[in-house]
PDB file of C-alpha atoms in Angstrom:
ATOM      1  CA  UNK A   1      60.942 -11.516  93.540  1.00 44.00           C
ATOM      2  CA  UNK A   2      64.337 -12.872  94.618  1.00 38.00           C
ATOM      3  CA  UNK A   3      65.036 -10.971  97.822  1.00 40.00           C
ATOM      4  CA  UNK A   4      68.683 -11.925  97.975  1.00 38.00           C
ATOM      5  CA  UNK A   5      69.259 -10.521  94.483  1.00 40.00           C
ATOM      6  CA  UNK A   6      67.436  -7.322  95.290  1.00 42.00           C
ATOM      7  CA  UNK A   7      69.407  -6.813  98.495  1.00 37.00           C
ATOM      8  CA  UNK A   8      72.807  -8.009  97.369  1.00 38.00           C
ATOM      9  CA  UNK A   9      74.090  -4.543  96.777  1.00 41.00           C
ATOM     10  CA  UNK A  10      71.819  -2.765  99.212  1.00 42.00           C
ATOM     11  CA  UNK A  11      71.847  -4.724 102.424  1.00 39.00           C
ATOM     12  CA  UNK A  12      74.611  -3.087 103.883  1.00 36.00           C
ATOM     13  CA  UNK A  13      73.239  -1.040 105.690  1.00 34.00           C
ATOM     14  CA  UNK A  14      72.206   5.323 108.009  1.00 33.00           C
ATOM     15  CA  UNK A  15      69.694   7.767 109.187  1.00 31.00           C
ATOM     16  CA  UNK A  16      69.799  11.275 107.872  1.00 34.00           C
ATOM     17  CA  UNK A  17      70.428  12.388 111.423  1.00 33.00           C
ATOM     18  CA  UNK A  18      72.546  15.509 111.565  1.00 34.00           C
ATOM     19  CA  UNK A  19      75.040  15.328 114.405  1.00 33.00           C
ATOM     20  CA  UNK A  20      75.234  18.206 116.896  1.00 37.00           C
ATOM     21  CA  UNK A  21      76.504  21.530 115.600  1.00 36.00           C
ATOM     22  CA  UNK A  22      79.272  21.406 118.191  1.00 39.00           C
ATOM     23  CA  UNK A  23      81.017  18.884 115.916  1.00 39.00           C
ATOM     24  CA  UNK A  24      83.042  20.720 113.288  1.00 44.00           C
ATOM     25  CA  UNK A  25      82.554  20.041 109.579  1.00 42.00           C
ATOM     26  CA  UNK A  26      85.914  18.285 109.435  1.00 50.00           C
ATOM     27  CA  UNK A  27      84.661  15.707 111.963  1.00 92.00           C
ATOM     28  CA  UNK A  28      81.465  14.624 110.276  1.00 96.00           C
ATOM     29  CA  UNK A  29      80.373  13.366 106.877  1.00 97.00           C
ATOM     30  CA  UNK A  30      77.135  12.496 105.126  1.00 98.00           C
ATOM     31  CA  UNK A  31      76.244  10.561 102.001  1.00 98.00           C
ATOM     32  CA  UNK A  32      72.911   9.817 100.340  1.00 98.00           C
ATOM     33  CA  UNK A  33      72.288   7.389  97.507  1.00 98.00           C
ATOM     34  CA  UNK A  34      69.157   6.974  95.426  1.00 98.00           C
ATOM     35  CA  UNK A  35      68.567   3.288  94.677  1.00 98.00           C
ATOM     36  CA  UNK A  36      67.309   2.425  91.195  1.00 98.00           C
ATOM     37  CA  UNK A  37      65.821  -0.771  89.787  1.00 96.00           C
ATOM     38  CA  UNK A  38      65.768  -0.872  85.992  1.00 95.00           C
ATOM     39  CA  UNK A  39      66.247   2.888  86.047  1.00 95.00           C
ATOM     40  CA  UNK A  40      63.287   3.534  88.363  1.00 96.00           C
ATOM     41  CA  UNK A  41      63.764   4.911  91.854  1.00 97.00           C
ATOM     42  CA  UNK A  42      62.834   2.443  94.596  1.00 97.00           C
ATOM     43  CA  UNK A  43      64.287   4.147  97.662  1.00 98.00           C
ATOM     44  CA  UNK A  44      67.381   5.518  99.332  1.00 98.00           C
ATOM     45  CA  UNK A  45      70.453   4.613 101.366  1.00 98.00           C
ATOM     46  CA  UNK A  46      71.925   7.209 103.726  1.00 98.00           C
ATOM     47  CA  UNK A  47      75.067   7.280 105.860  1.00 98.00           C
ATOM     48  CA  UNK A  48      75.789   9.883 108.531  1.00 98.00           C
ATOM     49  CA  UNK A  49      79.156   9.680 110.301  1.00 98.00           C
ATOM     50  CA  UNK A  50      81.066  11.522 113.026  1.00 97.00           C
ATOM     51  CA  UNK A  51      84.491  11.317 114.613  1.00 97.00           C
ATOM     52  CA  UNK A  52      84.790  12.460 118.220  1.00 94.00           C
ATOM     53  CA  UNK A  53      87.886  11.898 120.380  1.00 92.00           C
ATOM     54  CA  UNK A  54      89.053   9.013 118.195  1.00 93.00           C
ATOM     55  CA  UNK A  55      85.638   7.327 118.225  1.00 96.00           C
ATOM     56  CA  UNK A  56      83.990   6.834 114.815  1.00 97.00           C
ATOM     57  CA  UNK A  57      80.201   6.512 114.783  1.00 98.00           C
ATOM     58  CA  UNK A  58      77.981   5.988 111.759  1.00 98.00           C
ATOM     59  CA  UNK A  59      74.255   5.624 111.318  1.00 98.00           C
ATOM     60  CA  UNK A  60      72.962   3.901 108.203  1.00 98.00           C
ATOM     61  CA  UNK A  61      69.404   3.865 106.903  1.00 98.00           C
ATOM     62  CA  UNK A  62      68.032   1.940 103.935  1.00 98.00           C
ATOM     63  CA  UNK A  63      64.420   2.289 102.793  1.00 98.00           C
ATOM     64  CA  UNK A  64      63.384   0.427  99.631  1.00 97.00           C
ATOM     65  CA  UNK A  65      59.911  -0.097  98.181  1.00 96.00           C
ATOM     66  CA  UNK A  66      59.245  -1.928  94.936  1.00 93.00           C
ATOM     67  CA  UNK A  67      55.825  -1.063  93.549  1.00 90.00           C
ATOM     68  CA  UNK A  68      53.710  -2.843  90.965  1.00 87.00           C
ATOM     69  CA  UNK A  69      50.621  -1.140  89.555  1.00 85.00           C
ATOM     70  CA  UNK A  70      50.817   1.377  92.369  1.00 83.00           C
ATOM     71  CA  UNK A  71      50.913  -1.302  95.095  1.00 90.00           C
ATOM     72  CA  UNK A  72      53.978  -1.968  97.245  1.00 89.00           C
ATOM     73  CA  UNK A  73      55.045  -5.478  96.249  1.00 92.00           C
ATOM     74  CA  UNK A  74      58.199  -5.544  98.340  1.00 93.00           C
ATOM     75  CA  UNK A  75      59.654  -3.419 101.156  1.00 96.00           C
ATOM     76  CA  UNK A  76      63.035  -3.407 102.878  1.00 96.00           C
ATOM     77  CA  UNK A  77      64.069  -1.207 105.799  1.00 98.00           C
ATOM     78  CA  UNK A  78      67.351  -1.174 107.710  1.00 98.00           C
ATOM     79  CA  UNK A  79      68.519   1.019 110.572  1.00 98.00           C
ATOM     80  CA  UNK A  80      72.084   0.389 111.702  1.00 98.00           C
ATOM     81  CA  UNK A  81      74.429   2.150 114.118  1.00 98.00           C
ATOM     82  CA  UNK A  82      78.122   1.233 114.182  1.00 98.00           C
ATOM     83  CA  UNK A  83      80.893   2.403 116.534  1.00 98.00           C
ATOM     84  CA  UNK A  84      84.593   1.884 115.700  1.00 98.00           C
ATOM     85  CA  UNK A  85      87.963   2.723 117.233  1.00 97.00           C
ATOM     86  CA  UNK A  86      91.473   1.933 115.917  1.00 96.00           C
ATOM     87  CA  UNK A  87      89.951   0.271 112.860  1.00 96.00           C
ATOM     88  CA  UNK A  88      87.990  -2.255 114.909  1.00 98.00           C
ATOM     89  CA  UNK A  89      84.321  -2.655 115.686  1.00 98.00           C
ATOM     90  CA  UNK A  90      83.306  -1.516 119.158  1.00 98.00           C
ATOM     91  CA  UNK A  91      79.595  -2.152 118.663  1.00 98.00           C
ATOM     92  CA  UNK A  92      76.942  -2.660 116.018  1.00 98.00           C
ATOM     93  CA  UNK A  93      73.184  -2.445 116.512  1.00 98.00           C
ATOM     94  CA  UNK A  94      71.129  -3.126 113.406  1.00 98.00           C
ATOM     95  CA  UNK A  95      67.416  -3.753 112.867  1.00 98.00           C
ATOM     96  CA  UNK A  96      65.834  -4.900 109.591  1.00 98.00           C
ATOM     97  CA  UNK A  97      62.331  -5.272 108.202  1.00 98.00           C
ATOM     98  CA  UNK A  98      62.667  -7.576 105.196  1.00 96.00           C
ATOM     99  CA  UNK A  99      59.152  -7.394 103.777  1.00 95.00           C
ATOM    100  CA  UNK A 100      57.656  -8.206 107.178  1.00 96.00           C
ATOM    101  CA  UNK A 101      60.426 -10.565 108.271  1.00 97.00           C
ATOM    102  CA  UNK A 102      62.197  -9.015 111.269  1.00 98.00           C
ATOM    103  CA  UNK A 103      65.952  -9.547 111.456  1.00 98.00           C
ATOM    104  CA  UNK A 104      68.762  -8.047 113.521  1.00 98.00           C
ATOM    105  CA  UNK A 105      72.470  -7.953 114.228  1.00 98.00           C
ATOM    106  CA  UNK A 106      74.201  -6.899 117.438  1.00 98.00           C
ATOM    107  CA  UNK A 107      77.970  -6.968 117.887  1.00 98.00           C
ATOM    108  CA  UNK A 108      80.049  -6.178 120.976  1.00 98.00           C
ATOM    109  CA  UNK A 109      83.833  -6.066 121.182  1.00 98.00           C
ATOM    110  CA  UNK A 110      84.993  -8.171 124.151  1.00 97.00           C
ATOM    111  CA  UNK A 111      88.701  -7.417 123.667  1.00 96.00           C
ATOM    112  CA  UNK A 112      90.033 -10.476 121.851  1.00 95.00           C
ATOM    113  CA  UNK A 113      86.857 -11.380 119.960  1.00 98.00           C
ATOM    114  CA  UNK A 114      83.599  -9.960 118.702  1.00 98.00           C
ATOM    115  CA  UNK A 115      80.443 -11.317 120.303  1.00 98.00           C
ATOM    116  CA  UNK A 116      77.732 -11.515 117.625  1.00 98.00           C
ATOM    117  CA  UNK A 117      74.031 -11.907 118.377  1.00 98.00           C
ATOM    118  CA  UNK A 118      71.936 -12.046 115.247  1.00 98.00           C
ATOM    119  CA  UNK A 119      68.739 -13.397 113.770  1.00 98.00           C
ATOM    120  CA  UNK A 120      70.674 -16.156 111.967  1.00 97.00           C
ATOM    121  CA  UNK A 121      73.891 -16.466 113.951  1.00 98.00           C
ATOM    122  CA  UNK A 122      74.965 -16.139 117.561  1.00 98.00           C
ATOM    123  CA  UNK A 123      78.594 -16.692 118.490  1.00 98.00           C
ATOM    124  CA  UNK A 124      81.997 -15.117 118.109  1.00 98.00           C
ATOM    125  CA  UNK A 125      83.907 -13.578 115.225  1.00 98.00           C
ATOM    126  CA  UNK A 126      87.506 -12.377 114.795  1.00 98.00           C
ATOM    127  CA  UNK A 127      88.149  -8.933 116.181  1.00 98.00           C
ATOM    128  CA  UNK A 128      89.316  -7.702 112.736  1.00 97.00           C
ATOM    129  CA  UNK A 129      86.014  -8.607 111.041  1.00 98.00           C
ATOM    130  CA  UNK A 130      84.141  -5.887 109.175  1.00 98.00           C
ATOM    131  CA  UNK A 131      80.501  -5.206 108.329  1.00 98.00           C
ATOM    132  CA  UNK A 132      78.615  -5.237 105.037  1.00 98.00           C
ATOM    133  CA  UNK A 133      78.529  -1.450 105.047  1.00 97.00           C
ATOM    134  CA  UNK A 134      81.146  -0.859 102.314  1.00 96.00           C
ATOM    135  CA  UNK A 135      82.162   2.717 103.194  1.00 97.00           C
ATOM    136  CA  UNK A 136      85.922   2.053 103.190  1.00 97.00           C
ATOM    137  CA  UNK A 137      88.112   0.203 100.691  1.00 97.00           C
ATOM    138  CA  UNK A 138      89.967  -1.214 103.715  1.00 96.00           C
ATOM    139  CA  UNK A 139      86.994  -3.560 104.155  1.00 97.00           C
ATOM    140  CA  UNK A 140      87.895  -5.243 100.852  1.00 97.00           C
ATOM    141  CA  UNK A 141      91.040  -6.741 102.384  1.00 95.00           C
ATOM    142  CA  UNK A 142      89.521  -8.015 105.614  1.00 97.00           C
ATOM    143  CA  UNK A 143      87.516 -11.111 106.513  1.00 96.00           C
ATOM    144  CA  UNK A 144      84.975 -12.097 107.444  1.00 97.00           C
ATOM    145  CA  UNK A 145      82.245  -9.732 106.398  1.00 98.00           C
ATOM    146  CA  UNK A 146      79.481  -9.831 108.996  1.00 98.00           C
ATOM    147  CA  UNK A 147      75.993  -9.301 107.613  1.00 98.00           C
ATOM    148  CA  UNK A 148      74.369  -6.315 109.283  1.00 98.00           C
ATOM    149  CA  UNK A 149      71.025  -7.918 108.449  1.00 97.00           C
ATOM    150  CA  UNK A 150      71.459 -11.270 110.174  1.00 98.00           C
ATOM    151  CA  UNK A 151      74.848 -11.523 111.910  1.00 98.00           C
ATOM    152  CA  UNK A 152      76.059 -14.230 109.532  1.00 98.00           C
ATOM    153  CA  UNK A 153      79.748 -14.294 108.635  1.00 97.00           C
ATOM    154  CA  UNK A 154      79.672 -14.250 104.832  1.00 97.00           C
ATOM    155  CA  UNK A 155      82.033 -16.204 102.597  1.00 95.00           C
ATOM    156  CA  UNK A 156      82.935 -13.705  99.887  1.00 97.00           C
ATOM    157  CA  UNK A 157      85.548 -13.404  97.180  1.00 97.00           C
ATOM    158  CA  UNK A 158      86.626 -10.033  95.832  1.00 97.00           C
ATOM    159  CA  UNK A 159      88.306  -9.293  92.515  1.00 98.00           C
ATOM    160  CA  UNK A 160      89.375  -5.995  91.000  1.00 97.00           C
ATOM    161  CA  UNK A 161      87.418  -4.951  87.927  1.00 96.00           C
ATOM    162  CA  UNK A 162      87.677  -1.772  85.897  1.00 95.00           C
ATOM    163  CA  UNK A 163      89.501   1.085  87.666  1.00 95.00           C
ATOM    164  CA  UNK A 164      87.615   1.955  90.830  1.00 96.00           C
ATOM    165  CA  UNK A 165      85.398  -1.143  90.745  1.00 98.00           C
ATOM    166  CA  UNK A 166      85.483  -4.355  92.780  1.00 98.00           C
ATOM    167  CA  UNK A 167      83.439  -7.454  92.047  1.00 98.00           C
ATOM    168  CA  UNK A 168      82.117  -9.299  95.095  1.00 98.00           C
ATOM    169  CA  UNK A 169      80.975 -12.913  94.706  1.00 97.00           C
ATOM    170  CA  UNK A 170      80.055 -15.839  96.915  1.00 97.00           C
ATOM    171  CA  UNK A 171      77.409 -15.428  99.605  1.00 96.00           C
ATOM    172  CA  UNK A 172      77.092 -11.772  98.605  1.00 96.00           C
ATOM    173  CA  UNK A 173      77.137 -10.662  94.983  1.00 96.00           C
ATOM    174  CA  UNK A 174      77.519  -7.033  93.980  1.00 97.00           C
ATOM    175  CA  UNK A 175      79.891  -4.624  92.299  1.00 98.00           C
ATOM    176  CA  UNK A 176      81.275  -1.853  94.504  1.00 98.00           C
ATOM    177  CA  UNK A 177      82.542   1.462  93.161  1.00 98.00           C
ATOM    178  CA  UNK A 178      85.053   3.795  94.847  1.00 98.00           C
ATOM    179  CA  UNK A 179      86.627   7.090  93.824  1.00 97.00           C
ATOM    180  CA  UNK A 180      90.309   8.018  93.902  1.00 95.00           C
ATOM    181  CA  UNK A 181      89.979   9.028  97.580  1.00 94.00           C
ATOM    182  CA  UNK A 182      88.729   5.564  98.517  1.00 95.00           C
ATOM    183  CA  UNK A 183      85.226   6.897  99.166  1.00 97.00           C
ATOM    184  CA  UNK A 184      82.287   4.637  98.326  1.00 98.00           C
ATOM    185  CA  UNK A 185      80.508   5.791  95.147  1.00 97.00           C
ATOM    186  CA  UNK A 186      77.800   3.125  95.029  1.00 96.00           C
ATOM    187  CA  UNK A 187      76.969  -0.343  93.757  1.00 97.00           C
ATOM    188  CA  UNK A 188      75.669  -2.282  90.793  1.00 97.00           C
ATOM    189  CA  UNK A 189      73.678  -5.430  91.517  1.00 94.00           C
ATOM    190  CA  UNK A 190      71.004  -7.808  90.260  1.00 91.00           C
ATOM    191  CA  UNK A 191      67.661  -6.578  91.599  1.00 89.00           C
ATOM    192  CA  UNK A 192      65.347  -9.509  90.986  1.00 84.00           C
ATOM    193  CA  UNK A 193      66.354  -9.956  87.364  1.00 88.00           C
ATOM    194  CA  UNK A 194      66.612  -6.222  86.683  1.00 93.00           C
ATOM    195  CA  UNK A 195      69.727  -4.018  86.915  1.00 95.00           C
ATOM    196  CA  UNK A 196      70.030  -2.342  90.294  1.00 96.00           C
ATOM    197  CA  UNK A 197      72.222   0.712  90.807  1.00 97.00           C
ATOM    198  CA  UNK A 198      73.126   3.264  93.429  1.00 97.00           C
ATOM    199  CA  UNK A 199      73.160   6.882  92.290  1.00 96.00           C
ATOM    200  CA  UNK A 200      75.019   9.321  94.558  1.00 97.00           C
ATOM    201  CA  UNK A 201      72.680  12.230  95.292  1.00 98.00           C
ATOM    202  CA  UNK A 202      74.435  14.204  98.031  1.00 97.00           C
ATOM    203  CA  UNK A 203      77.607  14.137 100.104  1.00 97.00           C
ATOM    204  CA  UNK A 204      79.507  16.253 102.591  1.00 96.00           C
ATOM    205  CA  UNK A 205      82.874  15.342 104.039  1.00 95.00           C
ATOM    206  CA  UNK A 206      84.650  12.018 103.615  1.00 96.00           C
ATOM    207  CA  UNK A 207      83.348   9.004 105.512  1.00 98.00           C
ATOM    208  CA  UNK A 208      86.254   6.664 104.688  1.00 97.00           C
ATOM    209  CA  UNK A 209      88.769   9.290 105.773  1.00 96.00           C
ATOM    210  CA  UNK A 210      87.000   9.749 109.121  1.00 97.00           C
ATOM    211  CA  UNK A 211      86.928   5.967 109.675  1.00 98.00           C
ATOM    212  CA  UNK A 212      90.675   5.775 108.954  1.00 96.00           C
ATOM    213  CA  UNK A 213      91.374   8.437 111.581  1.00 95.00           C
ATOM    214  CA  UNK A 214      89.559   6.585 114.367  1.00 93.00           C
TER     215      UNK A 214
END
């Protein structure tokens, strides 16, 4: 199986953690996708976000398992926590199990730059860089995209498709879907030669709107 194809639309990396009840409904949001490969469910992708005193925090969990004859042939797990303020990354802490291969990405904002420490890249990145987490259409206009799996700065090109769709090509290939609010609706991608799709299962609040308020 081609791992890159399977993960192209899914590596982006939230737990289903419910934030404390002291946070009002208007300050938190949740979204859960079911991930399908050739129409068959292979896992989920969850995002749980909060906005507190101008600080946006989001936890992202991905858990995928491709089975063949009842045996797990491939597994992918990601747990990522991002903190943002004023539209810029404050910190990222992501851990990945790519079918037994451990990867990671840590980012810290040093003021003028982002310090990135990852499994495939360690160095700096522009302070306006974004992650491969997709939850705001504002990410489409900014570069680079930093892989939350490895820390790599990805060379991507983005072109508008049908209304509400954006085609991403280059070092990451996927189609992203957004609604009229600018909220992420899911992805279409090549999952090892089979069509991969995200199917929105549940949502509360608006994650992109919370991010924009930070």
